[in-house]
Coordinates of C-alpha atoms and ligand atoms in Angstrom, one line a residue:
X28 CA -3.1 -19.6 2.9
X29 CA -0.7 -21.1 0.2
X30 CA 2.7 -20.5 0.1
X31 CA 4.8 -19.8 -3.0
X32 CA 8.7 -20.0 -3.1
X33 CA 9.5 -18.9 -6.5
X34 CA 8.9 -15.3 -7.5
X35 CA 9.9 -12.9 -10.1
X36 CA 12.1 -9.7 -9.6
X37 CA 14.1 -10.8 -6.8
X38 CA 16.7 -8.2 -7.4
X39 CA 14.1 -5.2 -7.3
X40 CA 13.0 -7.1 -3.8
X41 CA 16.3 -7.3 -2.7
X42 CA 16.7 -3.7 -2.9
X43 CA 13.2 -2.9 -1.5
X44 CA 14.5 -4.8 1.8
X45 CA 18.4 -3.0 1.8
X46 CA 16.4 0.5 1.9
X47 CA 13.6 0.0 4.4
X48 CA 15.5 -2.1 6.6
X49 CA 17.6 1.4 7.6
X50 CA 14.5 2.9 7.7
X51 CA 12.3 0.5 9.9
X52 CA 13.1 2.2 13.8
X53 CA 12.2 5.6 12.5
X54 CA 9.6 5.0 9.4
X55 CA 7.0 6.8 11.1
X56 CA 8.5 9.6 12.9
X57 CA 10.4 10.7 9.9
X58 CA 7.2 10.6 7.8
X59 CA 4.5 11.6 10.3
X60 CA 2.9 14.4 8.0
X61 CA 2.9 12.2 5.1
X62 CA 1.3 9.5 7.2
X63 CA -1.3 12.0 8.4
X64 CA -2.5 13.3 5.2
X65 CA -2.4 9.9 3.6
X66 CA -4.6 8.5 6.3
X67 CA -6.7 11.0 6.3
X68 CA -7.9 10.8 2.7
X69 CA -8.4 6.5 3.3
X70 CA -10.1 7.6 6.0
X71 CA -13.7 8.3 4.7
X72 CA -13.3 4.9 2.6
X73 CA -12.5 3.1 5.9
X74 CA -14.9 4.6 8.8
X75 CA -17.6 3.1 10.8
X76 CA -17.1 -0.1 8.3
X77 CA -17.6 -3.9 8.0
X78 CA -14.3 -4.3 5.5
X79 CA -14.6 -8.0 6.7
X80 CA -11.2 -9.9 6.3
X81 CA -8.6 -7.3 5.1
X82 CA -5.3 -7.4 3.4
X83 CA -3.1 -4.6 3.8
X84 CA -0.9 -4.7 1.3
X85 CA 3.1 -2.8 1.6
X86 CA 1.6 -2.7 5.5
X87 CA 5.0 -1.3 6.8
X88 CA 5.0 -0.6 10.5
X89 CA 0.9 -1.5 10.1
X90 CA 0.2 2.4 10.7
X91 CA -2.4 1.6 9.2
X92 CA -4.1 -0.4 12.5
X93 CA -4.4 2.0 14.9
X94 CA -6.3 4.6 12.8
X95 CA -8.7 1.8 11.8
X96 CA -9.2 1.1 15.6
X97 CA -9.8 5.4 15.5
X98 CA -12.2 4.9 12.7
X99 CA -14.6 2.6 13.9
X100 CA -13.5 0.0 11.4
X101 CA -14.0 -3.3 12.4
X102 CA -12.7 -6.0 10.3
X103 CA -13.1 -9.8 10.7
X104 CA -9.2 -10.0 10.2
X105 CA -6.0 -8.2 9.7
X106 CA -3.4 -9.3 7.2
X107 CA -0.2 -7.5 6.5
X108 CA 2.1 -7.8 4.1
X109 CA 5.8 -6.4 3.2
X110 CA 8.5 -7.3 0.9
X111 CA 10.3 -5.8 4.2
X112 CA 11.0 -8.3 7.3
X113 CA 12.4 -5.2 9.1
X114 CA 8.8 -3.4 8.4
X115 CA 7.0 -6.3 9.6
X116 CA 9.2 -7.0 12.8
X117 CA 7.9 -3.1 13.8
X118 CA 4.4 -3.7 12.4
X119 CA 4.8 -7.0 14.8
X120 CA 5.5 -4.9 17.7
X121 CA 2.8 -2.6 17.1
X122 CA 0.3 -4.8 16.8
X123 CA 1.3 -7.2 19.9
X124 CA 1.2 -4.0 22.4
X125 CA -2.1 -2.1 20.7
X126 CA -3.9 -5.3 18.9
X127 CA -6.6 -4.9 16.4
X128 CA -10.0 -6.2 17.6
X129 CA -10.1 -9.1 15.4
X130 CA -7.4 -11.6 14.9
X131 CA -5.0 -10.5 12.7
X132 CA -0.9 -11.9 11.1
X133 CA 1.7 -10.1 9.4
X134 CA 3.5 -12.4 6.5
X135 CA 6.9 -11.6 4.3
X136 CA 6.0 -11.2 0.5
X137 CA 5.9 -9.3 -2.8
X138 CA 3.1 -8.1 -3.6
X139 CA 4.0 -9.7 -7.3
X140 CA 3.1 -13.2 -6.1
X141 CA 1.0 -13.0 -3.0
X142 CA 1.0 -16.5 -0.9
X143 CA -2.7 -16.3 -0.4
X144 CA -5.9 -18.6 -2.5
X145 CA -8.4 -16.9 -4.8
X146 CA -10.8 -14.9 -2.8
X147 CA -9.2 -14.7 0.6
X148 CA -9.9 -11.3 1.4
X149 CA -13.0 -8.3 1.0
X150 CA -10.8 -5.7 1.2
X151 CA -7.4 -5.0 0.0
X152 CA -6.1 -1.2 1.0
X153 CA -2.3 -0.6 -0.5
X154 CA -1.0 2.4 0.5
X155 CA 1.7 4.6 -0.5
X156 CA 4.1 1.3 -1.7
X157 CA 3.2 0.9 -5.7
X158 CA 5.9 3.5 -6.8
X159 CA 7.9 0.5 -5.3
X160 CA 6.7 -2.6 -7.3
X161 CA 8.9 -3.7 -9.9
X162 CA 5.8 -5.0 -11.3
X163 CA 2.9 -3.0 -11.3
X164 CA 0.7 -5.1 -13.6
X165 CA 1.4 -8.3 -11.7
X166 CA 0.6 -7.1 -8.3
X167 CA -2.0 -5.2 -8.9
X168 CA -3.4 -8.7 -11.0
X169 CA -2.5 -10.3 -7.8
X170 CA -4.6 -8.2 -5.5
X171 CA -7.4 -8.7 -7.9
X172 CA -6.9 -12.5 -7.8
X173 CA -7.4 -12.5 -4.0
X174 CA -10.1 -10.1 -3.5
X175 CA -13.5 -12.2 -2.9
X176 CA -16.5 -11.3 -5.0
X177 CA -18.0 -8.0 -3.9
X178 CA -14.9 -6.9 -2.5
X179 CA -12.9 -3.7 -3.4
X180 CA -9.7 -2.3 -3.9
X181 CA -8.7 1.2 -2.1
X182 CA -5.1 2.3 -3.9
X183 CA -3.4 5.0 -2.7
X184 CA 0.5 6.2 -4.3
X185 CA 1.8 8.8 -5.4
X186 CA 0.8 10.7 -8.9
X187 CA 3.2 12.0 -11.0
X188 CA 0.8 14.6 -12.1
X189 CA 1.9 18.0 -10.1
X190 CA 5.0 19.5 -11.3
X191 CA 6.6 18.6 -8.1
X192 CA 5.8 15.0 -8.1
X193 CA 7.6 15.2 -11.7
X194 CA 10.9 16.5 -9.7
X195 CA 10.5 14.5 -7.3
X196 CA 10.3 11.0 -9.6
X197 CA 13.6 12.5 -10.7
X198 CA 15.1 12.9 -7.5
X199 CA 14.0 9.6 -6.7
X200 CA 15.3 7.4 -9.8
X201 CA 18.5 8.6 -9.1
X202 CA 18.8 8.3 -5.3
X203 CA 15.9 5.9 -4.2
X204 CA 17.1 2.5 -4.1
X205 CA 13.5 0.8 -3.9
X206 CA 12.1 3.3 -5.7
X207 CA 10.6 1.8 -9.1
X208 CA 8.7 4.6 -10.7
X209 CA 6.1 7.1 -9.5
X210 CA 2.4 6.6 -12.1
X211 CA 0.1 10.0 -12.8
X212 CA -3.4 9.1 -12.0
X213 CA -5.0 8.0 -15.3
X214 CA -2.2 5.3 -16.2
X215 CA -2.7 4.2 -12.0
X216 CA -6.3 4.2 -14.2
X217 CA -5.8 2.5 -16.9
X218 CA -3.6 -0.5 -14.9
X219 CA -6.5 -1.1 -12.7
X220 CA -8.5 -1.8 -15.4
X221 CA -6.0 -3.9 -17.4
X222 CA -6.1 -6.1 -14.1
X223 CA -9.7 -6.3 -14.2
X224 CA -11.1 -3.5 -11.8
X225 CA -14.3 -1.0 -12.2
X226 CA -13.2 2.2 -10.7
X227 CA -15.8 3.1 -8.3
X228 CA -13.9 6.2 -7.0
X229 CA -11.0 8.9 -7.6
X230 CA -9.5 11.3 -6.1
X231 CA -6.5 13.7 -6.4
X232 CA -5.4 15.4 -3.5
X233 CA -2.0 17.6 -2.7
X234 CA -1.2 16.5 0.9
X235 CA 1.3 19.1 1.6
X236 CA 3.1 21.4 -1.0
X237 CA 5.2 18.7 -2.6
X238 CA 3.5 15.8 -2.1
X239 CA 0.3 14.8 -4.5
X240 CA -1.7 11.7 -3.7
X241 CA -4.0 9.3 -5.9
X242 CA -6.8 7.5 -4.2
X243 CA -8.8 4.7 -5.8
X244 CA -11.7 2.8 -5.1
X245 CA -12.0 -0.3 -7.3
X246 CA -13.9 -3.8 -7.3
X247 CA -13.4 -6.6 -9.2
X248 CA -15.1 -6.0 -12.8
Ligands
LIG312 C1 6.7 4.0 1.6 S1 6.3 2.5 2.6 C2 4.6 2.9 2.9 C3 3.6 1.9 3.3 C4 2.5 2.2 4.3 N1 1.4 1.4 3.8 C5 2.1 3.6 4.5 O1 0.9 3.9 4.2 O2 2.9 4.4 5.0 C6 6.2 1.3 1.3 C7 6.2 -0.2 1.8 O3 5.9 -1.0 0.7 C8 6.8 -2.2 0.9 N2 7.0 -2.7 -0.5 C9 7.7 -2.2 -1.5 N3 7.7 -3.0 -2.6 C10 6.9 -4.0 -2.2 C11 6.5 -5.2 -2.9 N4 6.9 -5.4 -4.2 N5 5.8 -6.1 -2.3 C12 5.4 -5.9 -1.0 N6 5.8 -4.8 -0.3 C13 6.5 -3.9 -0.9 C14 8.1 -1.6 1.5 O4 8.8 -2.6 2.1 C15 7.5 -0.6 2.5 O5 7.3 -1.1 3.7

């Protein structure tokens, strides 16, 4: 694992870490229906596999681990990563009183410049945190840098495609602090193959009556 002390968009960061740091002790209560119907469509990408040593990328509270634990998934490793200490102290707790079986480290970063070598992991899953990049391109170059050859991609945000995805971007410009901007599917499309993906898999789901997902499988091209 290499570390890197300079990276870009410290000020987008810095705000990234002021909003989720309030929302750390009560992340997944307060967005328990979101999680659910998030989960469930990385679900059938996930289940009964091999995903061998696996980034998790924006990992949060590591939600993520139990459900993989539910899904048969059995990875040689668990890595996750958040621009958020606060995130990661939860994610730490989570994963000390219910670890995953495999070893597994949590690790403060922006998904902009990740601290790891070329071809450290088979799978990367990022979920529900690109909206929040202040560089797209970068980090989604980045999480094609460190996925090994015949690994994939599985990217899940938020589409600006429904009309109430398009309010909602508004809401959020003006009022969420992290909030960078919210991507319809074909330009979350068109970046993964400007960083040098094959997209094996799409699909568009509404998760609730606001909420409208984007799923992506992609390996390196
Ligand atoms: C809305 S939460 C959701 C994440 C979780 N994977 C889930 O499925 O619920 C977004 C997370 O991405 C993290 N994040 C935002 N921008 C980031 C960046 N540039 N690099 C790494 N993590 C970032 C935030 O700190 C936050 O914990």
């Amino acid at each position: 694992m290499k570390r890197r002390d300079t990276v870009g968009g410290r000020t987008a960061r810095a705000a990234v870490r002021r909003e989720y740091q309030g929302l750390a002790g009560v992340y997944d209560r307060r967005w328990a229906a979101y999680l659910r119907g998030s989960l469930r469509m990385l679900r059938p990408h996930l289940r009964d596999a091999r995903p061998g040593r696996l980034l998790d990328l924006g990992c949060d509270t590591a939600a993520l681990v139990p459900h993989l634990r539910a899904w048969n998934t059995l990875p040689d490793a668990y890595v996750g990563v958040d621009a958020s200490d606060a995130m990661l102290a939860v994610a730490r707790g989570r994963l000390v009183a219910a670890p995953p079986a495999c070893p597994w480290s949590t690790l403060t970063a922006a998904a902009e410049a990740l601290p790891f070598h070329d071809g450290e992991f088979d799978t990367v899953v990022s979920a529900s945190s690109l909206h929040d990049w202040s560089d797209a391109a970068a980090g989604l170059a980045e999480a094609r840098r460190v996925i090994a050859p015949g690994g994939r991609l599985l990217l899940l945000d938020w589409a600006r495609d429904p009309l109430t995805m398009r309010v909602l971007d508004r809401v959020m410009r003006w009022r969420g602090a992290a909030y960078h901007r919210m991507y319809a599917a074909g330009e979350m499309e068109d970046l993964l193959r400007r960083a040098a993906f094959a997209v094996r898999g799409r699909e568009t789901r509404k998760i609730t009556r606001v909420w409208g997902l984007a799923l992506f499988e992609a390996v390196p091209a």
